């Protein structure tokens, strides 16, 4: 039942794979069709025309915004631009403006908080479907699954009465140590953009606003509240901003969260270069900018530099920077009414876009069979097979008598951890449970914890004895969401496996070479045992259906098709942020300098010729794929059409099983005007191929494929010249090569 789903055919493929998708997708498509975008004149034409124009869904959004704005007093305007509890803003009953509810994000709808503390509200109706973490979603390399995950969360948000969901998180993985890498979408700006756009479209199709975060350069948790980030203009434009830009321009996101940190000396919540010049100016963003929770520091600074909504600050709500102090400043004439009106317009626009005034708003649904199916599918497709010597996997349940499952993560709940992205899951199938269910009654499954956060020596001894007694061992370890690991608020200290796992894994492999090592969490240093292990699976945080998905991969019901969305380096010292000393990470005197510039992730390892443990884009399958027949075709319609050409090639399944392959396209500019990384991902497609079958894949080459940002010209430039096109199954396995000549310099 394995299968890839391409961006273009989600409805078709998912309904074929899961018949129950039908109703879900029809509803989602309906929502997309009736969906609205800013500046659109097309309103909803059904419904009763109300007396006031803003209450009439038949009116264009802008007309409704202006009408409502004109009816509001200054106090009412002020009321809707700051929080009045941890996750709400006040309504204006006189005008029918409802209380607005926000929630984390990004792996499902968080349990209800507060209202006035960070403690759980203690509700009994705030469970949610726990979707796989962002890094697992990214490992599917399937924007259609991003769309599906976003749509599930959007539906549940509506069922839980939320208006704005605080996700997706699209900060680029700059250092393996960042405590929130698990929430994000990997190290590459193109992959991150594609996945985020899918997610946002899916979520917003349900009548809830996404809130892409954290804008921008929030690439470490360590000292996140005040760290000042220095990054050059090219790194900013080419690495750290593209996913935000795509979220705005392609995803049509309605809300952007300003990050805690500073950029070039200014807090992101009052950074006019980021918020005014780039986001609202260059990109034309018409939605609202919300502060991260307590990231606002000053009334004037935030009011004049692009913040539209203040949330999470300390102190009484009416003393927030955007509450009484703002009102006083307006009355004293130190802040203009026009500035306040712009903020109110942006807030109202998002309310109208999400239908808060309209009677036919989506009521959503919670934890349906379809939601569980999406959670499972994302996990199945996001698990990455890193090693499989001698085809140890898949396991044959008919031939195995005893399986020893070892490791704390086999029985550890993960979805409820990590801080703001935590979910109060309806349930979570843990690996041991999934394996027991799948192995069936004829297989003896024994469990030995082996290690835990309170390891004792005899624990390891017992696990080794269990390993010896079994035909096959499935070790489930890695990281967890405890503070200091994959958890918001701090970074890891190193890339080492905790709790003595390096030793334990080696002892287990020595006791039983038929050991499958399953790693949960983000990347770790595997140096101590990677060459000894026969099979390795990277399972990330696979959500509440994760145990089932893992078992399906282990037993071959699902042919793994995940690919790494981030390089797994051999050791921390190899990583770009570590190569330049403490100035580049974590900081010196409060400033972190992104000295590696553009060379983030594989751009660094490839350009500097450093051998990674497992490269970006890498992932094995139970079958094999062959790439042939590359054709690089220039478009006759360029520059009238923005597509400058396309690349076509064949992918053949030459192995025994059906499976999905992520075909990846990278470019290298032969003689660039400014230095460029060795290669850059510019396209990919996940294709499902049956044994013996060949699929012809076509990947477009839009202008952006060739362009880089030229700070001298303050513009993206595509230079006339020759580009090498490389195609294959990972960033370091690119069997097809072609050439493309850009005939004339252009400015996309
Ligand atoms: C996090 C955000 C989150 C917010 C609200 C902050 O600490 O950085 O990602 O959305 O809290 O919980």
XYZ file of C-alpha atoms and ligand atoms in Angstrom:
760
model
C 0.000 0.000 0.000
C 2.909 2.345 -0.466
C 2.543 5.206 -2.810
C 3.739 8.631 -3.707
C 1.300 11.408 -4.248
C 2.355 14.231 -6.467
C 1.279 17.817 -5.997
C -0.867 17.713 -9.060
C -2.933 14.697 -8.225
C -3.681 14.634 -4.520
C -7.410 14.233 -4.976
C -6.972 11.379 -7.346
C -4.264 9.488 -5.507
C -5.416 9.916 -1.956
C -8.961 8.946 -2.748
C -7.670 5.863 -4.462
C -5.475 4.959 -1.524
C -8.015 5.874 1.110
C -11.609 5.806 -0.088
C -12.620 7.728 3.023
C -10.720 10.707 1.636
C -13.581 11.380 -0.725
C -15.851 13.357 1.526
C -12.924 15.087 3.130
C -11.429 16.193 -0.147
C -14.687 17.239 -1.644
C -15.211 19.473 1.363
C -11.673 20.808 1.084
C -12.010 21.484 -2.634
C -15.324 23.192 -2.057
C -13.671 25.375 0.526
C -10.846 26.188 -1.876
C -13.307 27.107 -4.599
C -15.253 29.428 -2.366
C -12.013 30.636 -0.764
C -11.106 34.250 -0.878
C -7.912 36.111 -1.368
C -6.986 39.646 -0.509
C -7.753 42.204 -3.133
C -10.223 39.855 -4.753
C -13.481 41.378 -5.868
C -15.116 38.019 -5.812
C -17.071 37.699 -2.614
C -19.430 34.990 -1.498
C -22.646 35.615 -3.300
C -24.924 33.399 -1.294
C -26.493 34.511 1.960
C -28.788 37.315 2.944
C -27.709 40.833 2.112
C -27.385 42.533 5.452
C -28.056 46.140 6.175
C -24.468 47.189 6.779
C -22.159 46.560 3.821
C -19.532 44.881 6.012
C -22.056 42.247 7.043
C -22.838 41.422 3.458
C -20.762 38.479 2.223
C -21.587 39.554 -1.321
C -19.428 42.643 -0.958
C -15.715 42.569 -1.823
C -13.464 42.176 1.201
C -11.870 45.586 0.820
C -15.267 47.308 0.794
C -16.283 45.384 3.918
C -13.037 46.307 5.646
C -13.433 50.001 4.862
C -17.054 50.018 5.938
C -16.363 48.347 9.262
C -13.287 50.472 9.904
C -15.325 53.618 9.371
C -17.731 52.542 12.122
C -15.100 51.852 14.772
C -14.081 54.179 17.591
C -10.410 54.590 18.455
C -10.906 52.458 21.542
C -12.479 49.686 19.486
C -9.622 49.833 17.035
C -7.116 49.572 19.844
C -9.051 46.663 21.347
C -8.462 44.390 18.359
C -4.715 44.930 17.980
C -3.577 43.395 21.250
C -4.286 40.275 23.258
C -6.891 40.162 26.008
C -5.882 36.684 27.136
C -2.980 34.432 26.214
C -4.520 33.476 22.872
C -7.441 35.820 22.186
C -8.161 39.366 21.172
C -11.261 41.190 22.335
C -14.404 41.360 20.288
C -16.515 44.466 19.749
C -20.031 43.352 20.571
C -21.627 46.566 19.304
C -20.422 45.799 15.798
C -20.569 42.048 15.959
C -16.777 41.649 15.875
C -16.221 38.335 17.633
C -13.464 37.374 20.045
C -10.636 36.023 17.924
C -8.975 32.765 18.938
C -5.446 31.739 18.097
C -3.692 28.471 18.789
C -0.432 26.676 18.192
C 0.537 25.076 15.695
C 2.119 23.579 13.732
C 1.499 19.838 14.334
C -2.136 20.041 15.315
C -4.351 22.188 17.499
C -2.683 22.651 20.880
C -4.586 22.096 24.101
C -6.293 25.215 25.408
C -4.097 27.455 27.517
C -4.747 29.965 30.195
C -6.525 32.294 29.789
C -4.023 34.245 31.867
C -1.230 31.755 32.488
C 0.777 29.349 30.389
C -0.817 26.497 32.295
C -3.324 24.285 30.503
C -6.890 25.497 30.842
C -7.883 22.046 32.058
C -10.542 21.530 29.426
C -11.722 18.063 28.532
C -12.652 18.859 24.954
C -9.304 20.071 23.670
C -7.807 16.879 22.286
C -6.541 16.876 18.716
C -5.057 14.691 16.044
C -1.286 14.756 16.517
C 0.231 15.008 13.071
C 3.840 14.069 12.307
C 6.300 16.855 13.130
C 7.348 19.318 10.453
C 10.675 17.617 9.812
C 8.851 14.333 9.093
C 6.398 16.089 6.801
C 9.329 17.639 4.937
C 10.906 14.191 4.593
C 7.946 13.101 2.475
C 9.033 15.618 -0.178
C 5.394 15.712 -1.141
C 3.671 19.107 -1.125
C 0.324 17.335 -1.585
C 0.830 15.770 1.822
C 1.700 19.214 3.151
C -1.662 20.273 1.803
C -3.389 17.293 3.371
C -1.739 17.843 6.778
C -2.631 21.537 6.642
C -6.243 20.711 5.735
C -6.589 18.309 8.672
C -5.250 20.892 11.097
C -7.481 23.540 9.542
C -10.548 21.354 9.996
C -9.666 20.621 13.596
C -8.945 24.279 14.238
C -12.419 25.124 13.075
C -13.943 22.364 15.199
C -12.059 23.798 18.166
C -13.198 27.341 17.340
C -9.826 28.744 16.313
C -9.373 31.544 13.802
C -5.593 31.708 13.420
C -3.266 28.711 13.646
C 0.321 29.506 14.578
C 2.206 27.578 11.945
C 3.856 26.408 9.792
C 7.368 27.043 11.119
C 9.745 27.604 8.242
C 13.018 28.631 9.843
C 15.922 27.019 8.060
C 17.953 24.339 9.823
C 21.261 26.180 10.195
C 22.743 24.169 13.044
C 21.754 20.635 14.068
C 21.612 21.901 17.640
C 18.600 24.218 17.308
C 15.971 22.918 19.724
C 13.125 23.522 17.290
C 14.512 21.869 14.162
C 11.875 19.172 14.561
C 9.114 21.727 13.967
C 10.700 23.120 10.832
C 11.032 21.850 7.298
C 14.745 21.225 6.883
C 17.780 22.992 5.508
C 16.800 23.886 1.969
C 14.841 27.002 1.018
C 13.216 25.450 -2.034
C 11.992 22.280 -0.300
C 10.842 24.308 2.706
C 8.941 26.681 0.427
C 7.182 23.925 -1.458
C 6.105 22.123 1.687
C 4.996 25.310 3.431
C 2.936 26.475 0.465
C 1.111 23.148 0.352
C 0.453 23.256 4.084
C -0.835 26.828 4.065
C -3.133 26.263 1.113
C -4.584 23.193 2.777
C -5.055 24.854 6.143
C -6.463 28.116 4.834
C -8.867 26.239 2.557
C -10.729 25.401 5.763
C -11.489 28.998 6.656
C -8.738 29.406 9.205
C -5.661 31.578 8.849
C -2.212 30.058 8.922
C 0.497 32.096 10.584
C 3.891 31.413 9.082
C 6.639 31.791 11.668
C 9.157 33.003 12.878
C 9.971 35.945 10.635
C 12.930 35.891 10.424
C 16.326 34.339 11.163
C 15.140 32.556 14.293
C 17.522 29.679 13.656
C 18.486 28.925 17.234
C 16.641 28.769 20.508
C 19.671 29.635 22.581
C 19.212 33.250 23.690
C 16.398 33.636 21.190
C 14.746 36.500 23.055
C 17.549 38.944 22.496
C 20.165 37.490 20.180
C 21.148 39.849 17.367
C 21.583 38.048 14.044
C 24.033 39.296 11.454
C 23.563 37.764 8.028
C 24.640 39.127 4.697
C 22.082 40.159 2.131
C 22.558 37.170 -0.124
C 22.161 34.671 2.706
C 19.075 36.559 3.810
C 17.493 36.555 0.371
C 18.599 33.176 -0.894
C 18.452 31.041 2.253
C 16.394 32.530 5.070
C 13.598 34.435 3.331
C 12.441 32.329 0.355
C 10.018 30.189 2.370
C 8.381 33.282 3.845
C 8.177 34.873 0.421
C 6.627 31.730 -1.042
C 4.197 31.560 1.893
C 3.046 35.086 1.053
C 3.124 35.045 -2.717
C 2.295 31.432 -3.520
C 0.589 30.214 -0.368
C -1.394 33.434 0.116
C -0.777 33.254 3.870
C -2.885 35.678 5.881
C -0.706 36.054 8.961
C 3.048 36.267 9.637
C 4.635 35.974 13.096
C 7.574 38.263 13.833
C 10.394 36.415 15.584
C 11.839 37.077 19.044
C 15.395 37.775 17.930
C 16.972 40.891 16.518
C 18.198 41.222 12.978
C 20.919 43.782 12.291
C 20.348 45.410 15.654
C 16.535 45.715 15.556
C 14.044 43.339 17.126
C 12.139 41.493 14.409
C 8.841 42.805 15.782
C 9.992 46.340 15.033
C 12.319 45.711 12.152
C 11.259 48.045 9.398
C 13.607 46.469 6.867
C 12.034 43.040 7.307
C 8.441 44.060 7.958
C 7.920 47.253 6.000
C 10.442 47.148 3.181
C 10.537 43.478 2.343
C 7.339 41.818 3.616
C 4.789 44.559 3.037
C 6.692 46.530 0.413
C 8.513 44.212 -1.945
C 6.265 41.194 -1.415
C 2.996 43.120 -1.186
C 1.777 41.320 1.959
C -1.708 42.578 2.854
C -2.356 40.426 5.901
C -1.327 40.972 9.516
C 1.969 40.687 11.366
C 1.619 39.333 14.908
C 4.417 39.441 17.456
C 5.730 36.198 18.828
C 4.384 35.841 22.353
C 5.963 38.688 24.312
C 8.287 39.697 21.485
C 7.027 43.297 21.425
C 9.277 45.701 23.319
C 8.094 49.186 22.610
C 4.969 51.037 21.501
C 6.591 53.462 19.074
C 9.072 50.956 17.659
C 6.423 48.351 16.929
C 3.739 50.800 15.817
C 5.961 52.530 13.304
C 7.797 49.543 11.927
C 5.250 47.052 10.796
C 3.738 45.149 13.732
C -0.067 44.855 13.550
C -0.972 42.725 16.547
C 0.715 42.335 19.925
C 0.336 39.029 21.758
C 1.721 37.363 24.825
C 3.342 40.352 26.527
C 3.747 40.377 30.275
C 1.628 42.564 32.488
C -2.024 43.572 32.374
C -3.584 43.392 28.923
C -4.701 47.008 28.976
C -1.097 48.025 29.531
C 0.267 46.133 26.516
C 2.303 48.361 24.196
C -0.559 48.257 21.726
C -3.209 49.007 24.411
C -3.395 52.117 26.591
C 0.077 53.422 25.601
C -0.912 53.281 21.930
C -4.238 54.982 22.650
C -2.429 57.694 24.584
C 0.014 58.199 21.731
C -2.823 58.587 19.228
C -4.597 61.055 21.465
C -1.390 62.985 22.023
C -0.725 63.001 18.302
C 2.623 61.236 18.618
C 1.358 58.317 16.545
C -0.877 58.932 13.526
C -4.380 57.578 13.099
C -3.446 56.423 9.592
C -0.934 53.993 11.075
C -3.519 52.570 13.460
C -6.046 52.293 10.650
C -3.595 50.323 8.563
C -3.170 47.824 11.395
C -6.902 47.549 11.948
C -7.472 47.057 8.227
C -4.981 44.210 8.195
C -6.610 42.560 11.196
C -10.084 42.955 9.708
C -8.951 41.628 6.340
C -7.885 38.377 7.956
C -11.197 38.169 9.797
C -13.168 38.655 6.604
C -10.931 36.277 4.665
C -11.574 33.572 7.232
C -15.304 34.243 7.225
C -15.711 35.241 10.856
C -18.665 37.494 10.040
C -20.385 35.033 7.778
C -22.975 32.530 8.841
C -21.849 29.660 6.641
C -18.433 29.288 8.236
C -16.847 25.857 8.182
C -17.627 24.068 11.444
C -14.744 21.651 10.971
C -14.353 18.162 12.364
C -12.135 16.401 14.884
C -10.065 13.264 14.606
C -12.076 11.671 11.849
C -10.956 8.523 10.094
C -9.657 10.744 7.307
C -7.561 12.737 9.734
C -6.033 9.564 11.125
C -5.386 8.351 7.594
C -3.533 11.548 6.712
C -1.491 11.349 9.922
C -0.562 7.780 9.048
C 0.198 8.496 5.401
C 2.519 11.398 6.258
C 4.362 9.197 8.761
C 4.619 6.308 6.287
C 6.011 8.560 3.592
C 8.271 10.564 5.888
C 10.180 7.683 7.508
C 13.601 7.425 5.872
C 15.476 4.168 5.314
C 19.131 5.067 5.843
C 20.757 1.670 5.660
C 19.637 -1.841 4.763
C 22.606 -4.151 4.338
C 21.779 -7.581 3.009
C 18.125 -6.579 2.747
C 17.474 -7.231 6.433
C 14.330 -5.214 5.875
C 11.519 -5.715 5.235
C 10.902 -8.332 7.904
C 8.837 -11.354 7.029
C 6.359 -11.926 9.858
C 5.928 -15.496 8.648
C 9.602 -16.317 9.184
C 10.388 -14.550 12.443
C 9.672 -16.295 15.732
C 10.948 -13.791 18.295
C 11.442 -10.054 17.964
C 13.156 -8.110 20.723
C 12.015 -4.514 20.821
C 14.484 -2.419 22.800
C 14.641 1.236 23.766
C 12.694 3.793 25.737
C 11.330 5.461 22.618
C 9.488 2.265 21.751
C 7.064 3.061 24.545
C 7.492 6.778 24.968
C 4.717 9.201 24.086
C 6.205 11.988 22.016
C 3.375 14.112 20.663
C 2.711 15.894 23.938
C 6.259 17.247 24.183
C 8.346 20.041 22.735
C 6.499 23.027 24.295
C 4.288 25.192 22.069
C 3.994 22.567 19.326
C 2.836 19.904 21.794
C -0.496 18.206 21.221
C -2.938 16.645 23.638
C -3.426 13.710 21.335
C -6.587 11.622 21.227
C -4.191 8.692 21.306
C -0.696 7.856 20.169
C 0.302 4.497 18.761
C 3.811 3.956 20.045
C 6.330 1.832 18.158
C 6.018 -1.233 20.410
C 2.255 -1.232 20.071
C 2.439 -0.863 16.294
C 4.962 -3.695 16.024
C 2.988 -6.045 18.288
C -0.202 -5.437 16.328
C 1.471 -5.907 12.969
C 3.612 -8.906 13.920
C 0.492 -10.787 14.889
C -0.141 -13.534 17.406
C 2.346 -16.002 15.962
C 5.385 -13.830 16.626
C 6.741 -13.565 20.149
C 7.534 -9.880 20.763
C 9.594 -9.206 23.879
C 10.349 -5.748 25.167
C 13.318 -4.533 27.137
C 13.745 -0.858 27.870
C 17.539 -0.930 27.583
C 17.988 2.720 28.401
C 15.886 5.557 29.677
C 16.381 8.963 31.223
C 16.973 7.055 34.475
C 19.168 4.280 33.030
C 20.687 1.685 35.293
C 23.475 -0.713 34.214
C 21.299 -3.794 34.632
C 18.805 -2.281 32.212
C 21.369 -2.513 29.420
C 22.395 -6.035 30.445
C 18.803 -7.213 30.296
C 18.372 -5.662 26.851
C 21.502 -7.388 25.561
C 20.204 -10.721 26.864
C 16.885 -10.070 25.130
C 18.710 -9.220 21.902
C 20.615 -12.524 22.081
C 17.446 -14.506 22.511
C 15.644 -13.018 19.516
C 15.753 -13.604 15.758
C 15.587 -9.907 15.088
C 16.051 -6.813 17.215
C 14.221 -3.561 16.657
C 15.965 -0.863 18.648
C 13.916 2.311 19.022
C 15.955 5.155 20.455
C 17.172 8.608 19.551
C 16.036 11.864 21.109
C 12.893 13.060 22.821
C 11.291 16.367 23.731
C 12.920 16.762 27.144
C 14.457 20.177 27.765
C 17.820 20.351 26.091
C 16.898 17.963 23.271
C 14.198 18.572 20.646
C 12.424 21.208 22.654
C 11.607 24.865 22.356
C 13.517 27.356 24.487
C 17.027 25.973 24.299
C 19.432 24.187 21.996
C 21.182 20.890 22.320
C 24.721 21.053 23.686
C 26.049 18.532 21.193
C 24.898 15.964 18.646
C 25.513 12.966 20.889
C 22.901 10.385 21.679
C 21.846 10.700 25.318
C 21.543 8.060 28.068
C 24.470 5.892 26.996
C 22.757 4.796 23.802
C 25.975 4.711 21.766
C 27.336 1.942 23.994
C 24.044 0.150 24.253
C 23.494 0.053 20.490
C 26.968 -1.387 19.963
C 26.405 -4.063 22.581
C 23.088 -4.987 21.031
C 24.509 -5.183 17.532
C 27.336 -7.364 18.847
C 24.798 -9.623 20.518
C 22.572 -9.793 17.469
C 23.712 -8.423 14.094
C 20.140 -8.657 12.839
C 19.357 -5.377 14.532
C 17.279 -2.620 12.999
C 18.136 0.727 14.573
C 15.198 3.121 14.542
C 15.988 6.695 15.472
C 13.297 9.091 16.618
C 13.978 12.811 16.803
C 16.300 14.985 14.802
C 19.790 14.122 13.626
C 22.415 12.693 15.950
C 26.054 11.699 15.654
C 25.892 8.032 14.613
C 29.656 7.642 14.258
C 30.048 5.071 17.026
C 27.838 2.457 15.409
C 26.701 3.494 11.938
C 29.197 1.226 10.183
C 28.232 -1.710 12.426
C 24.474 -1.391 12.059
C 22.802 -3.519 9.421
C 19.643 -1.453 9.029
C 18.784 2.075 10.142
C 15.465 3.915 9.909
C 14.956 7.580 10.708
C 11.432 7.959 12.083
C 11.557 11.591 13.377
C 8.447 12.335 15.473
C 5.851 10.511 13.392
C 2.699 11.644 15.193
C -0.107 9.645 16.720
C -0.198 7.015 13.984
C 3.587 6.717 14.052
C 3.747 3.224 15.584
C 1.494 1.844 12.877
C 3.434 3.577 10.122
C 6.736 2.305 11.473
C 5.441 -1.258 11.658
C 4.198 -1.037 8.078
C 7.628 0.049 6.920
C 9.395 -2.632 8.988
C 7.203 -5.401 7.589
C 7.123 -4.094 4.031
C 3.454 -3.136 3.779
C 4.853 0.270 2.972
C 7.919 0.687 0.840
C 9.884 3.568 2.398
C 10.081 6.670 0.262
C 11.158 9.431 2.653
C 14.272 11.418 1.837
C 16.342 13.509 4.211
C 15.298 17.168 4.255
C 18.596 17.930 5.986
C 22.132 16.615 5.749
C 23.164 14.248 8.524
C 26.767 15.299 9.181
C 29.327 12.925 10.611
C 30.092 15.177 13.539
C 29.200 18.576 14.844
C 32.603 20.016 13.905
C 31.773 19.415 10.242
C 28.744 21.673 10.301
C 28.904 25.170 8.809
C 27.792 27.057 11.911
C 30.456 25.249 13.949
C 33.273 25.986 11.529
C 33.616 29.657 12.409
C 33.814 29.452 16.183
C 31.493 30.970 18.765
C 30.878 34.146 16.742
C 28.960 32.017 14.270
C 27.297 29.916 16.989
C 26.036 30.450 19.624
C 27.201 34.101 19.834
C 29.786 36.523 21.085
C 28.599 39.601 22.981
C 25.000 38.924 22.066
C 25.535 38.756 18.303
C 25.551 35.656 16.144
C 27.200 36.149 12.751
C 26.129 33.855 9.961
C 29.668 33.718 8.638
C 29.046 30.754 6.392
C 26.792 33.020 4.318
C 25.007 31.014 1.655
C 26.726 27.791 2.562
C 24.030 26.239 4.713
C 23.357 22.499 4.734
C 24.459 20.609 1.639
C 25.565 23.876 0.068
C 28.363 23.808 2.676
C 29.277 20.112 2.583
C 29.301 20.024 -1.229
C 31.205 23.249 -1.740
C 33.742 22.421 0.976
C 33.933 18.770 -0.055
C 33.069 17.418 3.385
C 31.725 13.882 3.420
C 28.412 13.771 5.294
C 27.122 10.711 7.108
C 24.009 10.787 4.947
C 23.506 13.487 2.348
C 20.582 15.810 1.801
C 17.864 14.191 -0.279
C 19.063 10.667 0.589
C 16.794 7.758 1.412
C 16.660 4.097 0.370
C 13.755 2.019 -0.842
C 12.996 -1.711 -0.909
C 13.223 -1.406 -4.668
C 15.726 0.340 -6.969
C 15.251 3.095 -9.500
C 17.149 3.850 -12.656
C 17.336 7.299 -14.226
C 17.722 7.624 -18.024
C 16.983 9.799 -21.053
C 17.480 13.315 -19.798
C 16.324 16.062 -22.155
C 16.839 19.700 -21.306
C 14.437 21.773 -23.367
C 14.452 25.549 -23.785
C 11.086 27.231 -23.952
C 10.218 29.039 -27.170
C 7.842 31.267 -25.209
C 10.412 32.786 -22.872
C 10.561 35.610 -21.853
C 6.873 36.168 -22.646
C 6.176 33.194 -20.364
C 8.198 33.081 -17.142
C 9.183 29.473 -17.641
C 12.528 29.382 -19.362
C 12.571 25.668 -20.114
C 11.980 22.252 -18.652
C 13.830 19.019 -17.991
C 12.431 15.648 -18.887
C 13.758 12.237 -17.921
C 12.694 8.675 -17.210
C 12.564 6.890 -13.873
C 12.334 3.099 -14.089
C 11.656 0.772 -11.201
C 14.219 -1.988 -11.732
C 13.572 -3.769 -8.453
C 10.977 -6.209 -7.178
C 8.482 -3.925 -5.448
C 6.315 -0.959 -6.249
C 7.628 2.209 -4.682
C 7.871 5.952 -4.783
C 10.975 7.885 -5.710
C 11.742 11.543 -5.162
C 13.484 12.678 -8.315
C 15.558 15.747 -7.537
C 16.950 18.430 -9.810
C 19.963 20.541 -8.891
C 21.738 23.275 -10.830
C 25.312 24.483 -10.912
C 26.260 27.721 -12.626
C 29.500 27.258 -14.542
C 30.769 30.811 -14.433
C 28.655 32.867 -12.053
C 29.053 36.614 -11.632
C 29.196 36.109 -7.856
C 30.266 32.920 -6.067
C 27.501 30.335 -5.843
C 27.217 27.078 -3.927
C 28.348 23.925 -5.677
C 24.748 22.968 -6.322
C 21.244 24.145 -5.450
C 17.974 22.223 -5.409
C 15.600 23.766 -7.929
C 12.949 21.131 -8.509
C 11.715 17.719 -7.417
C 8.898 15.349 -8.039
C 7.728 12.289 -6.151
C 6.621 9.568 -8.511
C 5.099 6.198 -7.795
C 6.486 3.474 -10.055
C 5.488 -0.177 -10.316
C 8.125 -2.889 -10.838
C 9.375 -2.817 -14.415
C 7.470 0.368 -15.140
C 8.967 3.618 -16.439
C 7.594 7.044 -15.643
C 8.554 10.085 -17.643
C 9.048 13.006 -15.331
C 9.004 16.636 -16.348
C 10.320 19.361 -14.089
C 9.827 22.975 -15.089
C 12.658 25.480 -15.069
C 11.118 28.773 -14.001
C 13.358 31.834 -14.082
C 14.099 31.408 -10.378
C 16.003 28.211 -11.235
C 18.903 30.240 -12.530
C 18.803 33.478 -10.589
C 20.754 34.575 -7.529
C 20.464 37.715 -5.477
C 22.900 40.439 -6.409
C 23.206 42.853 -3.473
C 25.015 45.398 -5.686
C 21.982 45.663 -7.930
C 19.523 45.006 -5.069
C 17.858 42.526 -7.350
C 17.625 38.892 -8.403
C 19.642 38.316 -11.562
C 19.783 35.434 -13.988
C 23.008 35.638 -15.921
C 23.452 34.737 -19.506
C 25.589 31.606 -19.476
C 25.804 27.880 -19.026
C 24.245 25.903 -16.222
C 24.772 22.275 -15.401
C 21.552 20.406 -14.628
C 21.869 17.333 -12.407
C 19.095 14.849 -11.735
C 18.890 11.860 -9.432
C 17.745 10.360 -6.160
C 19.797 12.426 -3.678
C 22.099 15.429 -3.636
C 25.043 13.038 -3.941
C 23.595 10.555 -6.375
C 22.873 12.443 -9.570
C 23.354 10.097 -12.516
C 21.811 12.372 -15.138
C 23.570 15.465 -16.392
C 22.498 18.062 -18.886
C 23.310 21.603 -19.820
C 21.151 24.649 -20.173
C 22.193 27.940 -21.696
C 20.463 31.064 -20.518
C 20.508 33.139 -23.692
C 20.391 36.566 -22.125
C 20.683 38.155 -18.692
C 17.322 38.718 -17.016
C 15.875 40.157 -13.801
C 13.019 37.949 -12.593
C 6.736 30.430 20.236
C 5.749 30.497 19.096
C 4.382 30.161 19.595
C 4.023 31.130 20.705
C 2.661 30.899 21.294
C 6.297 31.245 21.419
O 7.089 30.975 22.526
O 8.000 30.889 19.786
O 6.130 29.611 18.081
O 3.468 30.227 18.546
O 4.957 30.985 21.754
O 2.635 29.726 22.018
